[in-house]
Short mmCIF file of C-alpha atoms and ligand atoms in Angstrom, two decimals:
data_model
loop_
_atom_site.label_atom_id
_atom_site.label_comp_id
_atom_site.label_asym_id
_atom_site.label_seq_id
_atom_site.Cartn_x
_atom_site.Cartn_y
_atom_site.Cartn_z
CA UNK A 1175 0.00 0.00 0.00
CA UNK A 1176 1.31 3.44 -0.96
CA UNK A 1177 -0.02 6.69 0.38
CA UNK A 1178 0.30 10.22 -0.95
CA UNK A 1179 -0.15 13.55 0.76
CA UNK A 1180 -3.23 15.53 -0.28
CA UNK A 1181 -0.82 18.49 -0.65
CA UNK A 1182 1.61 16.61 -2.91
CA UNK A 1183 0.64 13.61 -5.05
CA UNK A 1184 4.26 12.73 -5.76
CA UNK A 1185 5.47 12.34 -2.18
CA UNK A 1186 4.42 8.76 -1.46
CA UNK A 1187 5.17 6.74 1.69
CA UNK A 1188 4.62 3.17 2.91
CA UNK A 1189 1.78 2.18 5.25
CA UNK A 1190 4.24 1.88 8.13
CA UNK A 1191 5.60 5.38 7.65
CA UNK A 1192 2.11 6.86 7.34
CA UNK A 1193 0.96 5.10 10.51
CA UNK A 1194 3.84 6.25 12.71
CA UNK A 1195 4.09 9.75 11.23
CA UNK A 1196 0.35 10.34 11.33
CA UNK A 1197 0.54 13.51 9.26
CA UNK A 1198 2.76 14.33 6.26
CA UNK A 1199 5.16 17.21 7.04
CA UNK A 1200 3.48 19.39 4.40
CA UNK A 1201 0.31 19.41 6.56
CA UNK A 1202 -1.76 17.45 4.06
CA UNK A 1203 -3.41 14.12 4.88
CA UNK A 1204 -2.38 10.68 3.74
CA UNK A 1205 -4.57 9.05 1.09
CA UNK A 1206 -4.14 5.67 -0.63
CA UNK A 1207 -2.65 6.08 -4.14
CA UNK A 1208 -4.91 3.24 -5.27
CA UNK A 1209 -8.20 1.93 -3.96
CA UNK A 1210 -8.73 -1.52 -5.47
CA UNK A 1211 -12.18 -2.67 -6.61
CA UNK A 1212 -13.15 -6.01 -5.08
CA UNK A 1213 -14.22 -8.83 -7.44
CA UNK A 1214 -17.88 -9.51 -8.23
CA UNK A 1215 -17.61 -12.90 -6.54
CA UNK A 1216 -16.91 -11.20 -3.20
CA UNK A 1217 -20.15 -9.22 -3.41
CA UNK A 1218 -22.12 -12.24 -4.69
CA UNK A 1219 -21.17 -14.30 -1.64
CA UNK A 1220 -20.73 -11.54 0.96
CA UNK A 1221 -23.85 -12.57 2.91
CA UNK A 1222 -22.27 -15.94 3.67
CA UNK A 1223 -19.14 -14.35 5.22
CA UNK A 1224 -18.57 -13.46 8.88
CA UNK A 1225 -17.66 -9.91 9.93
CA UNK A 1226 -13.97 -10.82 10.45
CA UNK A 1227 -13.93 -12.60 7.04
CA UNK A 1228 -15.24 -9.45 5.35
CA UNK A 1229 -12.81 -7.22 7.25
CA UNK A 1230 -9.94 -9.48 6.24
CA UNK A 1231 -10.82 -9.44 2.51
CA UNK A 1232 -11.24 -5.66 2.50
CA UNK A 1233 -8.04 -4.94 4.42
CA UNK A 1234 -6.01 -7.46 2.41
CA UNK A 1235 -7.03 -5.76 -0.84
CA UNK A 1236 -6.18 -2.31 0.53
CA UNK A 1237 -2.98 -3.09 2.42
CA UNK A 1238 -1.49 -5.59 -0.04
CA UNK A 1239 2.05 -6.73 0.65
CA UNK A 1240 2.81 -4.42 3.57
CA UNK A 1241 1.49 -7.06 5.96
CA UNK A 1242 1.55 -10.77 4.98
CA UNK A 1243 -1.94 -12.30 4.81
CA UNK A 1244 -1.49 -14.67 7.77
CA UNK A 1245 -0.30 -11.82 10.02
CA UNK A 1246 -3.11 -9.56 8.83
CA UNK A 1247 -5.67 -12.27 9.59
CA UNK A 1248 -4.34 -12.46 13.17
CA UNK A 1249 -4.59 -8.68 13.56
CA UNK A 1250 -8.17 -8.68 12.21
CA UNK A 1251 -9.25 -11.53 14.47
CA UNK A 1252 -7.93 -9.62 17.48
CA UNK A 1253 -9.63 -6.36 16.45
CA UNK A 1254 -12.98 -7.37 14.94
CA UNK A 1255 -14.07 -9.57 17.83
CA UNK A 1256 -17.45 -7.99 18.53
CA UNK A 1257 -20.55 -7.72 16.38
CA UNK A 1258 -22.03 -4.78 14.45
CA UNK A 1259 -25.64 -5.83 13.93
CA UNK A 1260 -28.16 -4.10 11.67
CA UNK A 1261 -31.45 -3.66 13.55
CA UNK A 1262 -34.80 -2.74 12.00
CA UNK A 1263 -36.26 0.47 13.49
CA UNK A 1264 -39.32 1.26 11.38
CA UNK A 1265 -40.53 1.26 7.77
CA UNK A 1266 -37.47 1.15 5.53
CA UNK A 1267 -35.16 2.50 8.24
CA UNK A 1268 -32.47 0.34 9.83
CA UNK A 1269 -29.71 1.12 12.31
CA UNK A 1270 -26.15 -0.22 12.18
CA UNK A 1271 -25.01 -0.56 15.80
CA UNK A 1272 -21.32 0.25 16.08
CA UNK A 1273 -21.19 0.39 19.87
CA UNK A 1274 -20.63 -3.22 20.90
CA UNK A 1275 -16.88 -2.82 21.43
CA UNK A 1276 -15.06 -2.33 24.74
CA UNK A 1277 -15.56 1.45 25.00
CA UNK A 1278 -19.19 1.35 23.73
CA UNK A 1279 -18.53 3.78 20.86
CA UNK A 1280 -17.60 3.30 17.20
CA UNK A 1281 -14.13 4.74 17.80
CA UNK A 1282 -13.19 1.25 19.00
CA UNK A 1283 -12.86 0.15 15.37
CA UNK A 1284 -10.28 2.79 14.52
CA UNK A 1285 -8.40 2.67 17.81
CA UNK A 1286 -8.16 -1.13 17.96
CA UNK A 1287 -7.02 -1.51 14.36
CA UNK A 1288 -4.41 1.23 14.82
CA UNK A 1289 -3.14 -0.52 17.96
CA UNK A 1290 -2.99 -3.86 16.14
CA UNK A 1291 -1.05 -2.40 13.19
CA UNK A 1292 1.36 -0.39 15.34
CA UNK A 1293 2.20 -3.27 17.61
CA UNK A 1294 2.69 -5.55 14.59
CA UNK A 1295 5.29 -3.19 13.10
CA UNK A 1296 6.92 -2.58 16.50
CA UNK A 1297 7.33 -6.30 17.32
CA UNK A 1298 9.74 -6.55 14.42
CA UNK A 1299 11.82 -3.68 15.71
CA UNK A 1300 12.10 -4.03 19.41
CA UNK A 1301 11.60 -0.37 20.15
CA UNK A 1302 9.20 1.28 22.53
CA UNK A 1303 6.82 4.11 21.68
CA UNK A 1304 4.89 6.61 23.73
CA UNK A 1305 1.43 7.50 22.53
CA UNK A 1306 0.19 10.89 23.66
CA UNK A 1307 -3.45 11.74 23.17
CA UNK A 1308 -5.78 14.52 24.27
CA UNK A 1309 -9.43 13.62 24.65
CA UNK A 1310 -12.77 15.25 25.31
CA UNK A 1311 -14.19 11.81 26.15
CA UNK A 1312 -14.75 9.06 23.58
CA UNK A 1313 -11.41 8.98 21.77
CA UNK A 1314 -9.42 8.53 24.97
CA UNK A 1315 -11.34 5.52 26.18
CA UNK A 1316 -11.26 3.80 22.77
CA UNK A 1317 -7.51 4.42 22.46
CA UNK A 1318 -6.88 3.26 26.04
CA UNK A 1319 -8.85 0.05 25.51
CA UNK A 1320 -7.25 -0.52 22.12
CA UNK A 1321 -3.69 -0.28 23.41
CA UNK A 1322 -4.23 -1.92 26.80
CA UNK A 1323 -1.42 -4.38 27.55
CA UNK A 1324 0.15 -3.99 24.10
CA UNK A 1325 3.86 -4.72 24.47
CA UNK A 1326 6.21 -1.86 23.59
CA UNK A 1327 3.55 0.84 23.81
CA UNK A 1328 2.91 3.29 26.64
CA UNK A 1329 -0.21 5.45 26.43
CA UNK A 1330 -0.65 8.80 28.14
CA UNK A 1331 -4.07 10.39 27.97
CA UNK A 1332 -4.73 14.04 28.80
CA UNK A 1333 -8.29 14.91 29.71
CA UNK A 1334 -9.86 18.10 31.10
CA UNK A 1335 -10.70 17.77 34.79
CA UNK A 1336 -14.45 17.82 35.55
CA UNK A 1337 -15.35 18.25 31.87
CA UNK A 1338 -15.97 14.63 30.89
CA UNK A 1339 -18.91 12.51 32.05
CA UNK A 1340 -18.52 10.16 35.00
CA UNK A 1341 -18.67 7.09 32.76
CA UNK A 1342 -16.12 8.56 30.38
CA UNK A 1343 -13.75 9.45 33.24
CA UNK A 1344 -13.99 5.99 34.76
CA UNK A 1345 -13.27 4.42 31.37
CA UNK A 1346 -10.09 6.50 31.13
CA UNK A 1347 -8.80 6.20 34.65
CA UNK A 1348 -9.42 2.62 35.77
CA UNK A 1349 -7.40 0.55 33.31
CA UNK A 1350 -3.90 0.90 34.77
CA UNK A 1351 -1.19 -1.30 33.16
CA UNK A 1352 0.41 0.67 30.29
CA UNK A 1353 -2.26 3.39 30.38
CA UNK A 1354 -1.74 6.63 32.35
CA UNK A 1355 -4.49 9.21 32.71
CA UNK A 1356 -3.44 12.83 33.28
CA UNK A 1357 -6.20 14.97 34.68
CA UNK A 1358 -5.50 18.48 33.46
CA UNK A 1359 -6.70 21.51 35.35
CA UNK A 1360 -8.00 23.19 32.18
CA UNK A 1361 -10.07 22.68 29.06
CA UNK A 1362 -9.93 20.20 26.19
CA UNK A 1363 -8.23 22.91 24.13
CA UNK A 1364 -5.50 23.13 26.81
CA UNK A 1365 -4.99 19.36 26.58
CA UNK A 1366 -4.73 19.52 22.82
CA UNK A 1367 -2.28 22.42 22.96
CA UNK A 1368 -0.07 20.58 25.46
CA UNK A 1369 0.05 17.49 23.24
CA UNK A 1370 0.92 19.64 20.22
CA UNK A 1371 3.72 21.34 22.19
CA UNK A 1372 5.08 17.95 23.17
CA UNK A 1373 5.36 16.91 19.53
CA UNK A 1374 7.25 20.12 18.76
CA UNK A 1375 9.62 19.83 21.75
CA UNK A 1376 13.09 18.82 20.63
CA UNK A 1377 14.30 17.40 23.92
CA UNK A 1378 11.20 15.21 24.42
CA UNK A 1379 11.44 13.88 20.88
CA UNK A 1380 15.12 13.06 21.29
CA UNK A 1381 14.53 11.20 24.54
CA UNK A 1382 11.36 9.33 23.73
CA UNK A 1383 9.59 7.95 20.65
CA UNK A 1384 6.43 10.02 20.65
CA UNK A 1385 3.55 8.98 18.47
CA UNK A 1386 0.05 10.34 18.07
CA UNK A 1387 -3.25 8.47 18.07
CA UNK A 1388 -4.91 11.29 16.21
CA UNK A 1389 -8.15 10.59 14.36
CA UNK A 1390 -6.64 11.50 11.00
CA UNK A 1391 -4.24 8.52 11.18
CA UNK A 1392 -4.80 6.33 8.10
CA UNK A 1393 -4.90 3.22 10.29
CA UNK A 1394 -7.97 4.60 12.02
CA UNK A 1395 -9.66 5.23 8.69
CA UNK A 1396 -9.19 1.83 7.04
CA UNK A 1397 -11.24 -0.22 9.57
CA UNK A 1398 -14.07 2.30 9.36
CA UNK A 1399 -14.79 0.95 5.88
CA UNK A 1400 -15.31 -2.64 7.12
CA UNK A 1401 -18.70 -2.19 8.71
CA UNK A 1402 -20.28 -0.58 5.64
CA UNK A 1403 -19.61 -3.87 3.83
CA UNK A 1404 -20.91 -5.89 6.76
CA UNK A 1405 -24.09 -3.78 6.89
CA UNK A 1406 -24.61 -4.41 3.18
CA UNK A 1407 -24.18 -8.16 3.78
CA UNK A 1408 -26.96 -7.99 6.37
CA UNK A 1409 -29.52 -6.06 4.26
CA UNK A 1410 -28.63 -7.41 0.80
CA UNK A 1411 -31.60 -9.78 0.86
CA UNK A 1412 -33.98 -6.79 0.88
CA UNK A 1413 -32.90 -6.22 -2.72
CA UNK A 1414 -33.10 -2.42 -2.69
CA UNK A 1415 -30.43 0.25 -3.23
CA UNK A 1416 -28.75 1.46 -0.06
CA UNK A 1417 -28.48 4.89 1.53
CA UNK A 1418 -26.22 5.33 4.57
CA UNK A 1419 -26.52 8.20 7.00
CA UNK A 1420 -23.40 8.93 9.06
CA UNK A 1421 -23.45 11.26 12.08
CA UNK A 1422 -20.39 13.39 11.47
CA UNK A 1423 -17.89 15.57 13.29
CA UNK A 1424 -14.42 15.18 11.81
CA UNK A 1425 -15.83 13.07 8.95
CA UNK A 1426 -13.53 10.08 9.45
CA UNK A 1427 -16.50 7.74 9.61
CA UNK A 1428 -17.89 9.09 6.35
CA UNK A 1429 -14.47 8.78 4.65
CA UNK A 1430 -14.51 5.09 5.65
CA UNK A 1431 -17.79 4.80 3.73
CA UNK A 1432 -16.28 6.53 0.70
CA UNK A 1433 -13.44 4.01 0.67
CA UNK A 1434 -16.00 1.19 0.75
CA UNK A 1435 -17.88 2.70 -2.19
CA UNK A 1436 -14.66 3.11 -4.21
CA UNK A 1437 -13.98 -0.57 -3.57
CA UNK A 1438 -17.22 -1.40 -5.34
CA UNK A 1439 -19.79 -1.47 -2.55
CA UNK A 1440 -23.09 -0.49 -4.17
CA UNK A 1441 -24.11 2.57 -2.15
CA UNK A 1442 -26.69 4.81 -3.78
CA UNK A 1443 -26.03 7.83 -1.57
CA UNK A 1444 -24.45 9.04 1.68
CA UNK A 1445 -26.26 11.44 3.93
CA UNK A 1446 -23.80 13.38 6.12
CA UNK A 1447 -25.71 14.51 9.20
CA UNK A 1448 -24.25 17.06 11.61
CA UNK A 1449 -25.45 18.89 14.69
CA UNK A 1450 -25.40 22.70 14.75
CA UNK A 1451 -21.76 22.53 13.64
CA UNK A 1452 -22.86 22.59 10.01
CA UNK A 1453 -19.62 23.41 8.16
CA UNK A 1454 -19.88 20.58 5.62
CA UNK A 1455 -23.65 20.80 4.93
CA UNK A 1456 -23.02 24.52 4.33
CA UNK A 1457 -20.17 23.74 1.99
CA UNK A 1458 -22.41 21.36 0.04
CA UNK A 1459 -25.12 23.96 -0.39
CA UNK A 1460 -22.96 27.06 -1.01
CA UNK A 1461 -19.63 25.72 -2.28
CA UNK A 1462 -17.85 27.69 0.45
CA UNK A 1463 -15.92 25.91 3.18
CA UNK A 1464 -15.90 28.14 6.21
CA UNK A 1465 -14.39 26.78 9.43
CA UNK A 1466 -15.90 28.30 12.59
CA UNK A 1467 -15.32 27.96 16.33
CA UNK A 1468 -17.27 24.89 17.46
CA UNK A 1469 -20.53 25.32 19.35
CA UNK A 1470 -21.47 23.01 22.23
CA UNK A 1471 -24.35 20.57 21.63
CA UNK A 1472 -25.78 17.44 23.27
CA UNK A 1473 -24.05 15.33 20.60
CA UNK A 1474 -20.72 16.62 21.86
CA UNK A 1475 -18.46 14.13 20.06
CA UNK A 1476 -19.51 15.92 16.87
CA UNK A 1477 -18.82 19.46 18.08
CA UNK A 1478 -16.23 20.20 15.43
CA UNK A 1479 -15.81 23.59 13.78
CA UNK A 1480 -13.04 22.62 11.37
CA UNK A 1481 -13.57 19.00 10.27
CA UNK A 1482 -10.13 17.45 10.01
CA UNK A 1483 -10.95 15.03 7.18
CA UNK A 1484 -12.32 17.69 4.84
CA UNK A 1485 -9.16 17.57 2.70
CA UNK A 1486 -9.77 13.86 2.22
CA UNK A 1487 -13.31 14.44 1.03
CA UNK A 1488 -11.91 16.99 -1.42
CA UNK A 1489 -9.39 14.42 -2.63
CA UNK A 1490 -12.09 11.77 -3.17
CA UNK A 1491 -13.95 14.16 -5.48
CA UNK A 1492 -11.05 16.04 -7.10
CA UNK A 1493 -12.16 19.25 -5.36
CA UNK A 1494 -15.29 19.20 -7.49
CA UNK A 1495 -18.44 20.34 -5.67
CA UNK A 1496 -20.92 18.95 -8.20
CA UNK A 1497 -19.27 15.51 -8.07
CA UNK A 1498 -19.36 15.62 -4.28
CA UNK A 1499 -23.06 16.49 -4.24
CA UNK A 1500 -23.87 13.53 -6.49
CA UNK A 1501 -22.68 11.19 -3.73
CA UNK A 1502 -23.16 13.12 -0.48
CA UNK A 1503 -26.21 14.90 0.81
CA UNK A 1504 -25.56 17.14 3.85
CA UNK A 1505 -28.01 17.99 6.59
CA UNK A 1506 -27.74 19.59 10.02
CA UNK A 1507 -30.01 19.46 13.07
CA UNK A 1508 -30.17 21.44 16.28
CA UNK A 1509 -30.53 20.07 19.82
CA UNK A 1510 -34.29 20.61 19.94
CA UNK A 1511 -34.80 18.50 16.82
CA UNK A 1512 -32.40 15.89 18.15
CA UNK A 1513 -34.20 15.55 21.48
CA UNK A 1514 -37.55 15.36 19.72
CA UNK A 1515 -36.28 12.53 17.53
CA UNK A 1516 -34.89 10.61 20.54
CA UNK A 1517 -38.24 10.84 22.29
CA UNK A 1518 -40.34 10.11 19.21
CA UNK A 1519 -38.43 7.00 18.20
CA UNK A 1520 -38.33 5.68 21.78
CA UNK A 1521 -42.09 6.20 22.16
CA UNK A 1522 -43.06 4.81 18.75
CA UNK A 1523 -40.69 1.88 18.44
CA UNK A 1524 -38.94 1.37 21.79
CA UNK A 1525 -35.57 1.92 20.13
CA UNK A 1526 -33.26 4.07 22.26
CA UNK A 1527 -30.71 6.30 20.57
CA UNK A 1528 -27.79 8.35 21.92
CA UNK A 1529 -27.87 11.99 20.71
CA UNK A 1530 -25.32 11.32 17.92
CA UNK A 1531 -27.34 8.41 16.61
CA UNK A 1532 -30.48 10.55 16.72
CA UNK A 1533 -28.83 13.11 14.42
CA UNK A 1534 -28.15 10.29 11.95
CA UNK A 1535 -31.74 9.08 12.23
CA UNK A 1536 -32.97 12.61 11.41
CA UNK A 1537 -30.71 12.80 8.36
CA UNK A 1538 -32.32 9.70 6.89
CA UNK A 1539 -35.84 10.55 7.90
CA UNK A 1540 -35.59 13.91 6.14
CA UNK A 1541 -33.89 12.48 3.08
CA UNK A 1542 -37.10 10.56 2.28
CA UNK A 1543 -35.99 7.67 0.17
CA UNK A 1544 -37.49 4.54 -1.32
CA UNK A 1545 -34.13 2.87 -0.79
CA UNK A 1546 -33.15 0.83 2.23
CA UNK A 1547 -31.87 3.41 4.70
CA UNK A 1548 -29.20 2.52 7.24
CA UNK A 1549 -28.17 5.08 9.86
CA UNK A 1550 -25.09 4.54 11.99
CA UNK A 1551 -25.38 4.30 15.78
CA UNK A 1552 -22.02 5.57 16.97
CA UNK A 1553 -22.39 5.26 20.77
CA UNK A 1554 -24.37 3.21 23.25
CA UNK A 1555 -27.16 5.32 24.79
CA UNK A 1556 -25.92 4.45 28.29
CA UNK A 1557 -22.72 6.42 27.60
CA UNK A 1558 -24.94 9.50 27.60
CA UNK A 1559 -27.32 8.24 30.25
CA UNK A 1560 -28.15 11.60 31.86
CA UNK A 1561 -29.41 13.28 28.71
CA UNK A 1562 -31.03 10.12 27.32
CA UNK A 1563 -33.07 9.44 30.47
CA UNK A 1564 -34.06 13.07 30.77
CA UNK A 1565 -35.26 13.24 27.16
CA UNK A 1566 -37.13 9.95 26.89
CA UNK A 1567 -38.47 10.19 30.45
CA UNK A 1568 -37.52 6.63 31.33
CA UNK A 1569 -34.69 4.76 33.06
CA UNK A 1570 -32.46 2.84 30.68
CA UNK A 1571 -30.37 -0.22 31.28
CA UNK A 1572 -26.61 0.09 31.71
CA UNK A 1573 -24.68 -2.81 30.15
CA UNK A 1574 -22.99 -4.94 32.79
CA UNK A 1575 -19.48 -4.16 31.58
CA UNK A 1576 -20.14 -0.43 31.80
CA UNK A 1577 -21.65 -0.78 35.26
CA UNK A 1578 -18.51 -2.63 36.39
CA UNK A 1579 -16.28 0.21 35.21
CA UNK A 1580 -18.33 2.64 37.30
CA UNK A 1581 -17.52 0.65 40.42
CA UNK A 1582 -13.76 0.73 39.87
CA UNK A 1583 -11.50 3.22 41.57
CA UNK A 1584 -10.35 6.23 39.57
CA UNK A 1585 -6.57 6.62 39.24
CA UNK A 1586 -5.40 9.83 37.65
CA UNK A 1587 -2.46 12.19 38.02
CA UNK A 1588 -3.35 15.84 38.47
CA UNK A 1589 -1.50 18.28 36.28
CA UNK A 1590 -1.65 22.03 35.68
CA UNK A 1591 -2.32 23.24 32.16
CA UNK A 1592 1.32 24.31 31.70
CA UNK A 1593 3.28 22.39 29.10
CA UNK A 1594 6.39 22.45 31.33
CA UNK A 1595 4.57 20.27 33.89
CA UNK A 1596 3.68 17.71 31.23
CA UNK A 1597 7.26 17.70 30.02
CA UNK A 1598 8.63 17.18 33.54
CA UNK A 1599 6.20 14.35 34.10
CA UNK A 1600 7.15 12.56 30.88
CA UNK A 1601 10.90 12.95 31.43
CA UNK A 1602 10.79 11.87 35.09
CA UNK A 1603 8.73 8.79 34.31
CA UNK A 1604 11.18 7.59 31.68
C1 PLP B 1063 -16.33 10.68 17.12
C2 PLP B 1063 -17.78 10.47 17.14
C3 PLP B 1063 -18.60 10.87 16.05
C4 PLP B 1063 -18.07 11.62 14.85
O1 PLP B 1063 -17.28 10.80 14.00
P1 PLP B 1063 -16.31 11.47 12.93
O2 PLP B 1063 -15.57 10.34 12.31
O3 PLP B 1063 -15.43 12.43 13.67
O4 PLP B 1063 -17.17 12.19 11.93
C5 PLP B 1063 -19.96 10.60 16.12
N1 PLP B 1063 -20.49 9.97 17.19
C6 PLP B 1063 -19.74 9.57 18.24
C7 PLP B 1063 -20.42 8.92 19.40
C8 PLP B 1063 -18.36 9.80 18.25
O5 PLP B 1063 -17.63 9.41 19.32
#
């Protein structure tokens, strides 16, 4: 597999280099030079394959010789070891549940695959790396779970004190082992700034192998294509064209869908649904991309004012707005609409959605299609239990594994929001 930078088609790198570098130095994003189309036979028989079988075929075609097939199969079997069922909600609307992994959010797919790939490459080298990541909630717990007990990898997570939910904090701070949680007296922006400063600090970089688990890493994108294929396998028998609706923030999830389509998956249309942070729907209707400061919503994992994968979307469509609109329909919804949808669907069908999933539901409902519509459920409703129970007016069940985490003792290290404190901590620990 070769990857180019969206800022320079000629500067290609290997998968390994793209994974450990994260970002090209020219500030573009890595994109595959070639996206292979899978053979007709694969699609003819896809409904007889398991989820790991499908993930293996897709990743083998994309990754090629960079990882031998037997090794790749082992990585896939370790990563794709939970289900992603398609559940009927009502009429022609179905939901693809992506929250059955260890952190109860879809970011498990990206984080676990990245961990599997990194540790595979590191095993052959005998070096140790330090992953530094800032989180506002979901990313940190997926990354922590993904890298837990991986040899040769230490993970340090910075999170803003008192600004993540109780469940999210417990998920970050109770794992121990190779995972350290730093509780920063500041905001998420402070955490992100401190991580950025660490990557720019010469002394830190000389003394330790720092690596990022940023969401734009290509190894987080690849596995986000797998479940579009698996969803298709589950609804193929309905015999109708497919529309997917993806609740979007940084648009990594949607880019995974675009990869799947380029590999031949018959997808009639994507609906990109956002909350009030409507940068991409605006771009699709006006042709102008205007980043803005993010606004806070109840679907807070999608509160993004400058979607980091936008350059990738541009690359998929050669910067051509009319081509983009042929494949992607953009819609945005405010919190009032989102709450109404959560309540309505719970009352009418009994199906309970987290706020992010409700935004995706709205996108499909408004798109009004004769096709089979599949919206993506990106988090378990119990992860957002306070708002969900308040809106639907009922108690919901917490999965046993999540309830267990809540009982564990929090272990975090308090830190100021000064970079020098982070630096001291990292150097002293070494
Ligand atoms: C991260 C996240 C999203 C947004 O996904 P992107 O790939 O950034 O568009 C949506 N829902 C949940 C629950 C998330 O954690």
